[in-house]
Tab-separated table of C-alpha atoms in Angstrom:
chain	number	residue	atom	x	y	z
A	1	UNK	CA	0.000	0.000	0.000
A	2	UNK	CA	1.426	3.407	-1.030
A	3	UNK	CA	2.452	5.744	1.771
A	4	UNK	CA	2.327	8.820	-0.472
A	5	UNK	CA	-0.012	11.527	0.739
A	6	UNK	CA	-3.209	11.677	-1.341
A	7	UNK	CA	-3.534	14.655	-3.672
A	8	UNK	CA	-5.659	15.964	-6.526
A	9	UNK	CA	-4.521	17.087	-9.994
A	10	UNK	CA	-3.261	20.655	-10.255
A	11	UNK	CA	-5.961	23.034	-11.399
A	12	UNK	CA	-8.771	21.071	-9.744
A	13	UNK	CA	-10.401	21.640	-6.371
A	14	UNK	CA	-12.331	19.869	-3.663
A	15	UNK	CA	-15.398	21.766	-2.491
A	16	UNK	CA	-16.404	21.172	1.117
A	17	UNK	CA	-20.045	21.252	2.259
A	18	UNK	CA	-19.975	24.941	3.244
A	19	UNK	CA	-18.770	25.925	-0.240
A	20	UNK	CA	-21.085	23.566	-2.115
A	21	UNK	CA	-24.118	24.896	-0.229
A	22	UNK	CA	-23.201	28.452	-1.264
A	23	UNK	CA	-22.536	27.424	-4.868
A	24	UNK	CA	-25.885	25.609	-4.988
A	25	UNK	CA	-27.541	28.829	-3.834
A	26	UNK	CA	-26.019	30.632	-6.846
A	27	UNK	CA	-27.031	27.781	-9.165
A	28	UNK	CA	-30.604	27.830	-7.828
A	29	UNK	CA	-30.985	31.570	-8.517
A	30	UNK	CA	-29.558	31.172	-12.027
A	31	UNK	CA	-31.644	28.073	-12.753
A	32	UNK	CA	-34.927	29.593	-11.563
A	33	UNK	CA	-34.309	32.740	-13.626
A	34	UNK	CA	-33.490	30.773	-16.777
A	35	UNK	CA	-36.664	28.714	-16.354
A	36	UNK	CA	-38.760	31.815	-15.672
A	37	UNK	CA	-37.711	33.056	-19.128
A	38	UNK	CA	-38.698	29.759	-20.781
A	39	UNK	CA	-35.296	28.067	-21.081
A	40	UNK	CA	-35.212	24.275	-20.877
A	41	UNK	CA	-32.463	22.310	-19.097
A	42	UNK	CA	-29.998	20.302	-21.173
A	43	UNK	CA	-27.099	18.021	-20.230
A	44	UNK	CA	-24.473	16.603	-22.559
A	45	UNK	CA	-21.820	13.950	-21.805
A	46	UNK	CA	-18.573	14.853	-20.059
A	47	UNK	CA	-16.869	13.112	-23.003
A	48	UNK	CA	-17.246	14.025	-26.649
A	49	UNK	CA	-15.695	12.421	-29.701
A	50	UNK	CA	-12.402	14.193	-30.285
A	51	UNK	CA	-13.453	14.925	-33.872
A	52	UNK	CA	-16.401	16.967	-32.522
A	53	UNK	CA	-14.131	19.263	-30.514
A	54	UNK	CA	-10.992	19.711	-32.628
A	55	UNK	CA	-10.864	22.630	-35.041
A	56	UNK	CA	-13.558	24.578	-33.179
A	57	UNK	CA	-11.368	26.650	-30.828
A	58	UNK	CA	-8.327	27.492	-32.974
A	59	UNK	CA	-4.855	25.958	-32.702
A	60	UNK	CA	-4.336	27.231	-29.153
A	61	UNK	CA	-7.691	25.885	-28.009
A	62	UNK	CA	-7.037	22.483	-29.593
A	63	UNK	CA	-3.900	22.142	-27.483
A	64	UNK	CA	-5.928	22.793	-24.315
A	65	UNK	CA	-8.390	19.939	-24.934
A	66	UNK	CA	-7.982	17.060	-22.472
A	67	UNK	CA	-7.631	13.945	-24.644
A	68	UNK	CA	-8.601	10.518	-23.297
A	69	UNK	CA	-6.418	7.534	-24.178
A	70	UNK	CA	-8.188	4.701	-25.974
A	71	UNK	CA	-9.111	1.746	-23.781
A	72	UNK	CA	-6.839	-1.277	-23.645
A	73	UNK	CA	-3.609	-1.280	-25.656
A	74	UNK	CA	-3.798	2.253	-27.011
A	75	UNK	CA	-0.424	1.828	-28.769
A	76	UNK	CA	-1.532	-1.186	-30.812
A	77	UNK	CA	-2.120	0.869	-33.990
A	78	UNK	CA	0.922	3.111	-33.564
A	79	UNK	CA	4.013	2.722	-35.755
A	80	UNK	CA	7.446	4.263	-35.461
A	81	UNK	CA	6.564	6.496	-38.400
A	82	UNK	CA	3.522	7.851	-36.494
A	83	UNK	CA	5.751	8.845	-33.601
A	84	UNK	CA	8.243	10.557	-35.922
A	85	UNK	CA	5.445	12.627	-37.510
A	86	UNK	CA	4.734	14.431	-34.234
A	87	UNK	CA	1.992	14.627	-31.645
A	88	UNK	CA	-0.925	15.575	-33.929
A	89	UNK	CA	-0.927	12.421	-36.106
A	90	UNK	CA	-0.065	10.362	-33.016
A	91	UNK	CA	-2.995	11.775	-31.058
A	92	UNK	CA	-5.450	10.610	-33.720
A	93	UNK	CA	-4.135	7.054	-33.334
A	94	UNK	CA	-4.237	6.818	-29.523
A	95	UNK	CA	-7.232	8.999	-28.609
A	96	UNK	CA	-10.777	9.046	-30.000
A	97	UNK	CA	-12.495	10.906	-27.136
A	98	UNK	CA	-11.916	14.031	-25.034
A	99	UNK	CA	-13.393	15.918	-22.104
A	100	UNK	CA	-15.644	18.756	-23.216
A	101	UNK	CA	-13.848	22.109	-23.500
A	102	UNK	CA	-16.978	24.249	-23.228
A	103	UNK	CA	-20.762	23.895	-23.420
A	104	UNK	CA	-21.257	25.695	-26.736
A	105	UNK	CA	-19.816	23.153	-29.175
A	106	UNK	CA	-21.632	20.206	-27.494
A	107	UNK	CA	-24.815	22.290	-27.685
A	108	UNK	CA	-24.307	22.862	-31.414
A	109	UNK	CA	-23.675	19.140	-31.886
A	110	UNK	CA	-26.874	18.341	-29.950
A	111	UNK	CA	-28.973	20.744	-32.044
A	112	UNK	CA	-27.730	19.220	-35.306
A	113	UNK	CA	-28.266	15.629	-34.114
A	114	UNK	CA	-31.774	16.384	-32.790
A	115	UNK	CA	-32.962	19.048	-35.233
A	116	UNK	CA	-36.019	17.022	-36.279
A	117	UNK	CA	-37.236	16.717	-32.682
A	118	UNK	CA	-36.517	20.255	-31.464
A	119	UNK	CA	-39.121	23.018	-31.450
A	120	UNK	CA	-37.427	26.118	-32.871
A	121	UNK	CA	-36.662	28.653	-31.575
A	122	UNK	CA	-34.893	26.357	-29.098
A	123	UNK	CA	-34.171	27.879	-25.695
A	124	UNK	CA	-31.815	25.838	-23.528
A	125	UNK	CA	-29.724	26.341	-20.424
A	126	UNK	CA	-26.862	24.155	-19.259
A	127	UNK	CA	-25.019	24.102	-15.913
A	128	UNK	CA	-22.144	21.614	-16.079
A	129	UNK	CA	-18.372	21.394	-15.563
A	130	UNK	CA	-15.880	21.792	-18.405
A	131	UNK	CA	-12.177	20.938	-18.588
A	132	UNK	CA	-9.193	22.750	-20.086
A	133	UNK	CA	-5.539	21.671	-20.036
A	134	UNK	CA	-4.493	25.198	-19.148
A	135	UNK	CA	-1.598	26.203	-16.918
A	136	UNK	CA	-3.165	26.560	-13.456
A	137	UNK	CA	-2.949	29.985	-11.826
A	138	UNK	CA	-5.031	32.218	-9.578
A	139	UNK	CA	-8.568	32.345	-10.940
A	140	UNK	CA	-7.813	29.887	-13.752
A	141	UNK	CA	-8.589	26.215	-13.250
A	142	UNK	CA	-8.511	23.034	-15.294
A	143	UNK	CA	-11.999	22.073	-14.149
A	144	UNK	CA	-14.741	24.630	-13.649
A	145	UNK	CA	-18.484	25.129	-14.098
A	146	UNK	CA	-20.144	27.045	-16.893
A	147	UNK	CA	-23.746	28.279	-16.786
A	148	UNK	CA	-24.930	28.913	-20.345
A	149	UNK	CA	-28.253	30.004	-21.808
A	150	UNK	CA	-28.825	30.190	-25.580
A	151	UNK	CA	-31.670	30.702	-28.042
A	152	UNK	CA	-31.148	29.290	-31.541
A	153	UNK	CA	-33.356	29.504	-34.610
A	154	UNK	CA	-34.428	33.157	-34.451
A	155	UNK	CA	-33.017	36.572	-35.387
A	156	UNK	CA	-35.370	38.450	-33.047
A	157	UNK	CA	-33.708	41.215	-31.044
A	158	UNK	CA	-36.152	40.476	-28.225
A	159	UNK	CA	-33.683	37.711	-27.312
A	160	UNK	CA	-30.888	40.271	-26.807
A	161	UNK	CA	-33.158	42.385	-24.619
A	162	UNK	CA	-34.049	39.339	-22.518
A	163	UNK	CA	-30.369	38.505	-22.008
A	164	UNK	CA	-29.939	41.901	-20.350
A	165	UNK	CA	-33.050	41.266	-18.246
A	166	UNK	CA	-31.789	37.828	-17.125
A	167	UNK	CA	-28.342	39.176	-16.243
A	168	UNK	CA	-30.010	41.936	-14.244
A	169	UNK	CA	-32.461	39.638	-12.459
A	170	UNK	CA	-29.888	37.030	-11.416
A	171	UNK	CA	-27.383	39.542	-10.059
A	172	UNK	CA	-30.059	41.675	-8.380
A	173	UNK	CA	-31.547	38.578	-6.728
A	174	UNK	CA	-28.069	37.639	-5.467
A	175	UNK	CA	-27.919	41.014	-3.710
A	176	UNK	CA	-25.599	42.952	-6.027
A	177	UNK	CA	-26.598	46.578	-6.474
A	178	UNK	CA	-23.601	48.162	-8.246
A	179	UNK	CA	-22.906	46.460	-11.564
A	180	UNK	CA	-22.835	47.473	-15.206
A	181	UNK	CA	-24.032	45.537	-18.242
A	182	UNK	CA	-21.909	46.752	-21.137
A	183	UNK	CA	-22.912	46.061	-24.713
A	184	UNK	CA	-21.587	46.709	-28.198
A	185	UNK	CA	-22.092	45.337	-31.709
A	186	UNK	CA	-19.591	43.725	-34.042
A	187	UNK	CA	-21.044	45.856	-36.831
A	188	UNK	CA	-19.950	49.004	-34.989
A	189	UNK	CA	-16.420	47.638	-34.676
A	190	UNK	CA	-16.319	46.778	-38.383
A	191	UNK	CA	-17.716	50.229	-39.169
A	192	UNK	CA	-15.101	51.951	-37.007
A	193	UNK	CA	-12.322	50.068	-38.828
A	194	UNK	CA	-13.818	51.224	-42.120
A	195	UNK	CA	-14.258	54.809	-40.928
A	196	UNK	CA	-10.602	55.182	-39.814
A	197	UNK	CA	-9.265	53.794	-43.106
A	198	UNK	CA	-8.501	50.242	-41.937
A	199	UNK	CA	-11.264	48.419	-43.794
A	200	UNK	CA	-11.228	44.647	-43.187
A	201	UNK	CA	-8.849	44.885	-40.231
A	202	UNK	CA	-11.463	44.908	-37.465
A	203	UNK	CA	-10.017	41.699	-35.962
A	204	UNK	CA	-6.607	43.293	-35.292
A	205	UNK	CA	-8.328	46.495	-34.172
A	206	UNK	CA	-10.528	44.575	-31.722
A	207	UNK	CA	-7.612	42.648	-30.217
A	208	UNK	CA	-5.877	45.938	-29.461
A	209	UNK	CA	-8.763	48.056	-28.171
A	210	UNK	CA	-10.037	45.187	-26.016
A	211	UNK	CA	-6.932	45.849	-23.869
A	212	UNK	CA	-7.759	49.540	-23.394
A	213	UNK	CA	-8.790	49.168	-19.731
A	214	UNK	CA	-5.659	47.150	-18.916
A	215	UNK	CA	-2.837	48.918	-20.783
A	216	UNK	CA	-4.184	52.398	-21.591
A	217	UNK	CA	-4.688	54.409	-24.773
A	218	UNK	CA	-1.012	55.093	-25.571
A	219	UNK	CA	-0.103	51.403	-25.360
A	220	UNK	CA	-3.061	50.492	-27.583
A	221	UNK	CA	-1.907	53.040	-30.179
A	222	UNK	CA	1.605	51.601	-30.058
A	223	UNK	CA	0.309	48.052	-30.536
A	224	UNK	CA	-1.728	49.136	-33.561
A	225	UNK	CA	1.356	50.801	-35.039
A	226	UNK	CA	3.312	47.568	-34.581
A	227	UNK	CA	0.520	45.651	-36.333
A	228	UNK	CA	0.867	47.827	-39.412
A	229	UNK	CA	-1.915	50.375	-38.919
A	230	UNK	CA	-1.022	53.691	-40.536
A	231	UNK	CA	-0.482	56.798	-38.433
A	232	UNK	CA	-3.490	58.363	-40.168
A	233	UNK	CA	-5.699	55.428	-39.169
A	234	UNK	CA	-4.505	55.614	-35.566
A	235	UNK	CA	-5.076	59.375	-35.544
A	236	UNK	CA	-8.590	58.876	-36.925
A	237	UNK	CA	-9.269	56.378	-34.137
A	238	UNK	CA	-8.609	58.798	-31.275
A	239	UNK	CA	-12.053	60.498	-31.402
A	240	UNK	CA	-13.594	57.036	-30.876
A	241	UNK	CA	-11.744	56.771	-27.551
A	242	UNK	CA	-13.114	60.208	-26.650
A	243	UNK	CA	-16.769	59.282	-27.194
A	244	UNK	CA	-18.622	59.948	-23.935
A	245	UNK	CA	-22.107	60.169	-22.535
A	246	UNK	CA	-25.034	57.863	-22.010
A	247	UNK	CA	-26.654	55.773	-24.722
A	248	UNK	CA	-28.855	58.637	-25.920
A	249	UNK	CA	-25.750	60.842	-26.343
A	250	UNK	CA	-23.619	58.191	-28.049
A	251	UNK	CA	-26.025	57.011	-30.739
A	252	UNK	CA	-26.144	60.373	-32.655
A	253	UNK	CA	-22.339	60.631	-32.460
A	254	UNK	CA	-22.009	57.117	-33.873
A	255	UNK	CA	-24.572	57.923	-36.588
A	256	UNK	CA	-22.263	60.691	-37.798
A	257	UNK	CA	-19.076	58.641	-37.467
A	258	UNK	CA	-20.507	55.606	-39.274
A	259	UNK	CA	-22.760	57.322	-41.800
A	260	UNK	CA	-20.910	55.787	-44.766
A	261	UNK	CA	-20.561	52.269	-43.325
A	262	UNK	CA	-23.252	49.688	-44.097
A	263	UNK	CA	-21.934	47.400	-41.335
A	264	UNK	CA	-21.891	50.266	-38.857
A	265	UNK	CA	-25.462	51.220	-39.719
A	266	UNK	CA	-26.547	47.581	-39.318
A	267	UNK	CA	-25.061	47.610	-35.844
A	268	UNK	CA	-26.818	50.836	-34.903
A	269	UNK	CA	-30.132	49.503	-36.228
A	270	UNK	CA	-29.793	46.324	-34.132
A	271	UNK	CA	-28.909	48.302	-31.008
A	272	UNK	CA	-31.913	50.586	-31.426
A	273	UNK	CA	-34.152	47.559	-31.986
A	274	UNK	CA	-32.892	45.859	-28.829
A	275	UNK	CA	-33.305	49.042	-26.767
A	276	UNK	CA	-36.851	49.551	-28.043
A	277	UNK	CA	-37.809	46.146	-26.613
A	278	UNK	CA	-35.972	46.876	-23.383
A	279	UNK	CA	-38.041	50.036	-22.847
A	280	UNK	CA	-41.106	47.868	-22.146
A	281	UNK	CA	-39.446	46.227	-19.131
A	282	UNK	CA	-38.151	47.331	-15.746
A	283	UNK	CA	-34.431	46.895	-15.135
A	284	UNK	CA	-33.850	46.329	-11.415
A	285	UNK	CA	-30.279	47.259	-10.441
A	286	UNK	CA	-28.092	47.146	-13.558
A	287	UNK	CA	-26.527	50.174	-15.200
A	288	UNK	CA	-26.778	49.707	-18.985
A	289	UNK	CA	-23.824	51.101	-20.946
A	290	UNK	CA	-22.945	51.204	-24.643
A	291	UNK	CA	-19.158	50.666	-24.791
A	292	UNK	CA	-17.754	50.986	-28.317
A	293	UNK	CA	-14.413	49.531	-27.178
A	294	UNK	CA	-15.972	46.263	-25.974
A	295	UNK	CA	-14.646	43.573	-28.329
A	296	UNK	CA	-15.105	39.965	-27.230
A	297	UNK	CA	-15.379	36.767	-29.290
A	298	UNK	CA	-13.578	38.041	-32.370
A	299	UNK	CA	-14.038	34.944	-34.516
A	300	UNK	CA	-17.376	33.964	-33.020
A	301	UNK	CA	-19.886	36.749	-32.410
A	302	UNK	CA	-21.490	38.550	-35.320
A	303	UNK	CA	-24.020	40.909	-33.693
A	304	UNK	CA	-24.606	42.360	-30.243
A	305	UNK	CA	-22.043	41.465	-27.586
A	306	UNK	CA	-22.397	41.744	-23.791
A	307	UNK	CA	-20.207	41.834	-20.701
A	308	UNK	CA	-20.966	42.407	-17.010
A	309	UNK	CA	-18.653	44.063	-14.496
A	310	UNK	CA	-19.207	44.529	-10.754
A	311	UNK	CA	-18.164	48.097	-9.983
A	312	UNK	CA	-17.332	47.892	-6.284
A	313	UNK	CA	-15.047	44.830	-6.489
A	314	UNK	CA	-11.710	44.368	-8.267
A	315	UNK	CA	-12.754	41.547	-10.557
A	316	UNK	CA	-12.919	40.796	-14.275
A	317	UNK	CA	-16.203	40.279	-16.083
A	318	UNK	CA	-18.639	37.892	-14.380
A	319	UNK	CA	-20.864	37.298	-17.393
A	320	UNK	CA	-20.717	37.734	-21.144
A	321	UNK	CA	-22.133	36.618	-24.457
A	322	UNK	CA	-23.495	37.715	-27.797
A	323	UNK	CA	-25.173	36.955	-31.121
A	324	UNK	CA	-23.704	34.390	-33.542
A	325	UNK	CA	-25.024	33.728	-37.051
A	326	UNK	CA	-23.861	30.196	-37.761
A	327	UNK	CA	-23.499	28.132	-34.582
A	328	UNK	CA	-24.420	24.821	-36.215
A	329	UNK	CA	-22.594	25.402	-39.497
A	330	UNK	CA	-19.531	23.631	-38.090
A	331	UNK	CA	-21.608	20.416	-38.168
A	332	UNK	CA	-23.179	20.859	-41.588
A	333	UNK	CA	-26.369	22.745	-40.655
A	334	UNK	CA	-25.756	26.324	-41.848
A	335	UNK	CA	-27.849	29.409	-41.277
A	336	UNK	CA	-29.094	28.753	-37.732
A	337	UNK	CA	-28.686	32.047	-35.905
A	338	UNK	CA	-28.565	32.240	-32.153
A	339	UNK	CA	-27.684	34.376	-29.174
A	340	UNK	CA	-26.440	33.317	-25.757
A	341	UNK	CA	-24.465	34.162	-22.672
A	342	UNK	CA	-22.726	32.569	-19.724
A	343	UNK	CA	-22.295	33.309	-16.009
A	344	UNK	CA	-18.873	32.887	-14.411
A	345	UNK	CA	-19.910	31.102	-11.208
A	346	UNK	CA	-16.445	31.100	-9.617
A	347	UNK	CA	-16.142	34.864	-9.997
A	348	UNK	CA	-19.695	35.462	-8.790
A	349	UNK	CA	-18.907	33.303	-5.741
A	350	UNK	CA	-15.802	35.392	-4.970
A	351	UNK	CA	-17.775	38.640	-5.357
A	352	UNK	CA	-20.537	37.479	-2.985
A	353	UNK	CA	-17.922	36.340	-0.452
A	354	UNK	CA	-16.062	39.640	-0.580
A	355	UNK	CA	-19.265	41.662	-0.184
A	356	UNK	CA	-20.688	39.263	2.441
A	357	UNK	CA	-23.862	38.779	0.407
A	358	UNK	CA	-24.563	35.091	1.008
A	359	UNK	CA	-27.767	35.022	3.108
A	360	UNK	CA	-27.562	33.013	6.305
A	361	UNK	CA	-30.297	30.618	5.206
A	362	UNK	CA	-28.373	29.811	2.008
A	363	UNK	CA	-25.587	28.355	4.155
A	364	UNK	CA	-27.816	25.970	6.111
A	365	UNK	CA	-29.084	22.512	5.214
A	366	UNK	CA	-30.310	21.131	8.540
A	367	UNK	CA	-32.885	23.355	10.239
A	368	UNK	CA	-33.309	21.415	13.494
A	369	UNK	CA	-31.040	19.169	15.550
A	370	UNK	CA	-32.748	16.958	18.135
A	371	UNK	CA	-30.600	16.296	21.179
A	372	UNK	CA	-29.748	12.794	22.399
A	373	UNK	CA	-29.124	12.312	26.145
A	374	UNK	CA	-29.784	8.590	26.552
A	375	UNK	CA	-31.578	5.600	25.024
A	376	UNK	CA	-34.954	6.654	26.447
A	377	UNK	CA	-34.805	10.175	25.033
A	378	UNK	CA	-33.586	8.834	21.704
A	379	UNK	CA	-36.548	6.428	21.453
A	380	UNK	CA	-38.960	9.219	22.424
A	381	UNK	CA	-37.412	11.484	19.762
A	382	UNK	CA	-37.873	9.133	16.811
A	383	UNK	CA	-41.595	9.969	16.224
A	384	UNK	CA	-40.714	13.664	16.718
A	385	UNK	CA	-38.026	13.326	14.045
A	386	UNK	CA	-40.551	11.700	11.717
A	387	UNK	CA	-43.143	14.454	12.334
A	388	UNK	CA	-40.641	17.257	11.617
A	389	UNK	CA	-39.445	15.675	8.395
A	390	UNK	CA	-43.019	14.945	7.304
A	391	UNK	CA	-43.715	18.668	7.720
A	392	UNK	CA	-40.869	19.448	5.300
A	393	UNK	CA	-38.444	20.592	8.009
A	394	UNK	CA	-34.882	19.336	7.470
A	395	UNK	CA	-34.072	17.604	10.768
A	396	UNK	CA	-31.472	15.251	12.206
A	397	UNK	CA	-31.242	13.417	15.516
A	398	UNK	CA	-27.807	13.360	17.109
A	399	UNK	CA	-26.964	9.677	16.550
A	400	UNK	CA	-25.559	8.790	19.994
A	401	UNK	CA	-25.892	9.922	23.595
A	402	UNK	CA	-23.397	12.694	24.364
A	403	UNK	CA	-22.843	15.716	26.582
A	404	UNK	CA	-24.928	18.742	25.662
A	405	UNK	CA	-21.797	20.851	25.058
A	406	UNK	CA	-20.625	18.457	22.341
A	407	UNK	CA	-24.025	18.459	20.653
A	408	UNK	CA	-24.243	22.251	20.747
A	409	UNK	CA	-20.783	22.517	19.220
A	410	UNK	CA	-21.932	20.200	16.421
A	411	UNK	CA	-24.973	22.419	15.771
A	412	UNK	CA	-22.778	25.526	15.741
A	413	UNK	CA	-20.292	24.032	13.320
A	414	UNK	CA	-23.075	23.040	10.907
A	415	UNK	CA	-24.878	26.390	11.325
A	416	UNK	CA	-28.055	24.615	12.449
A	417	UNK	CA	-30.430	27.400	13.575
A	418	UNK	CA	-32.533	25.372	16.081
A	419	UNK	CA	-31.839	22.645	18.647
A	420	UNK	CA	-34.747	20.676	20.133
A	421	UNK	CA	-33.864	19.598	23.677
A	422	UNK	CA	-35.709	16.478	24.881
A	423	UNK	CA	-34.847	15.156	28.334
A	424	UNK	CA	-36.812	13.431	31.093
A	425	UNK	CA	-38.832	16.552	32.001
A	426	UNK	CA	-39.816	17.160	28.390
A	427	UNK	CA	-40.848	13.526	27.912
A	428	UNK	CA	-43.019	13.720	31.021
A	429	UNK	CA	-44.702	17.058	30.277
A	430	UNK	CA	-44.926	16.743	26.480
A	431	UNK	CA	-43.582	20.288	26.098
A	432	UNK	CA	-40.265	20.316	24.193
A	433	UNK	CA	-37.545	22.934	24.535
A	434	UNK	CA	-36.757	24.730	21.258
A	435	UNK	CA	-33.530	26.732	21.398
A	436	UNK	CA	-32.784	29.419	18.818
A	437	UNK	CA	-29.035	29.116	18.236
A	438	UNK	CA	-28.712	32.597	16.824
A	439	UNK	CA	-30.417	34.493	19.647
A	440	UNK	CA	-29.907	32.014	22.496
A	441	UNK	CA	-33.612	32.242	23.404
A	442	UNK	CA	-35.505	29.105	24.413
A	443	UNK	CA	-39.201	28.166	24.372
A	444	UNK	CA	-41.060	25.240	25.944
A	445	UNK	CA	-43.840	24.262	23.529
A	446	UNK	CA	-45.958	21.291	22.426
A	447	UNK	CA	-44.770	19.640	19.218
A	448	UNK	CA	-47.746	21.010	17.243
A	449	UNK	CA	-46.791	24.594	18.139
A	450	UNK	CA	-43.146	23.927	17.284
A	451	UNK	CA	-44.149	22.594	13.875
A	452	UNK	CA	-46.294	25.652	13.239
A	453	UNK	CA	-43.527	28.044	14.287
A	454	UNK	CA	-40.807	26.382	12.209
A	455	UNK	CA	-42.989	26.194	9.112
A	456	UNK	CA	-43.351	29.966	9.125
């Protein structure tokens, strides 16, 4: 038997009960909001065929896919020539499956495989772990959860408006009151590239300006110069950085800037359409901001794009998404437009921890602990235990006779809000002592009254 200390792979984590309970609270808020908006739950396998995943995330992404060795003698079909050709041909010989890299590609695969059984538009949400063979570091893990919601099979801008409403509802329900939902449109970015004299170079432009918050305007200009943008183009870009004001102020300025760009005008038309739907709803806590420098998903999104930042915490975006025109085209079903977004649960967890926003009840599973002083009290408590559970009250009976101090410490450690004390006096009188662990107060009541009080 090995004497090595047990460990887990780098980039993975154990989650103890206290953490899982809090995470489940976040999941429950997200899940209930998704379902309120008509999204259906979907689960796909942890494993996909490697052929499904490769080529969908670029060369860098392909290298981060966790491949699974074929069962049995995985080297049986490998020759010396295969090994000499390098890892790519070798991988195809020894691995046919892989752990899913994200939830989007499996979703696209599912839609194509089940297109005859799906009612379009198809609204699905998915809350499952994904795996990436990334170098572990703070805030970056090899196994983590994604919470995605997508609508495919419609071009309606109502879907974009509802994404903003879902982002707002989830984060407001979780207790956040200072966050901004930023949005932009890929058409605006293409139009800006055209307007500054860099037509067709929106990808390079987006990569640079996406770093504006991190490296500053001068560094962005320098990067563009190094990428071959002319000094005139960079000079023409500076007024874009100077655009200020709320949405109502920005749209006329962008109309003027992009008046000769068909792509830019398409973007402005989509934004106005989305906002017109949004006007019919009440946004709870979110600040809504048009940010013309927002540039995510360069090779993926084709329309509106979204990102959420919490303003009173030093943290990257906690949610993001956008419109894509050809999600299923990678599997031979072209022309299926969709729009979706994802919540970053790990970052949301860290934000709620830092702001102390987890409600006390979200950290508790057991509501009542029944004490156990001896065999007689334990036997007396069994029907009480049954009655509490039958009433929907999460209850446990301390499993063995022990000193009260030890049982109270157990209740404290598990954050159990009530302890029901049943000793000889209580058995004789029929009135049981209910102790509130948060206030220290104690009441002697019949079981029926205790049930009524706890059910409130």
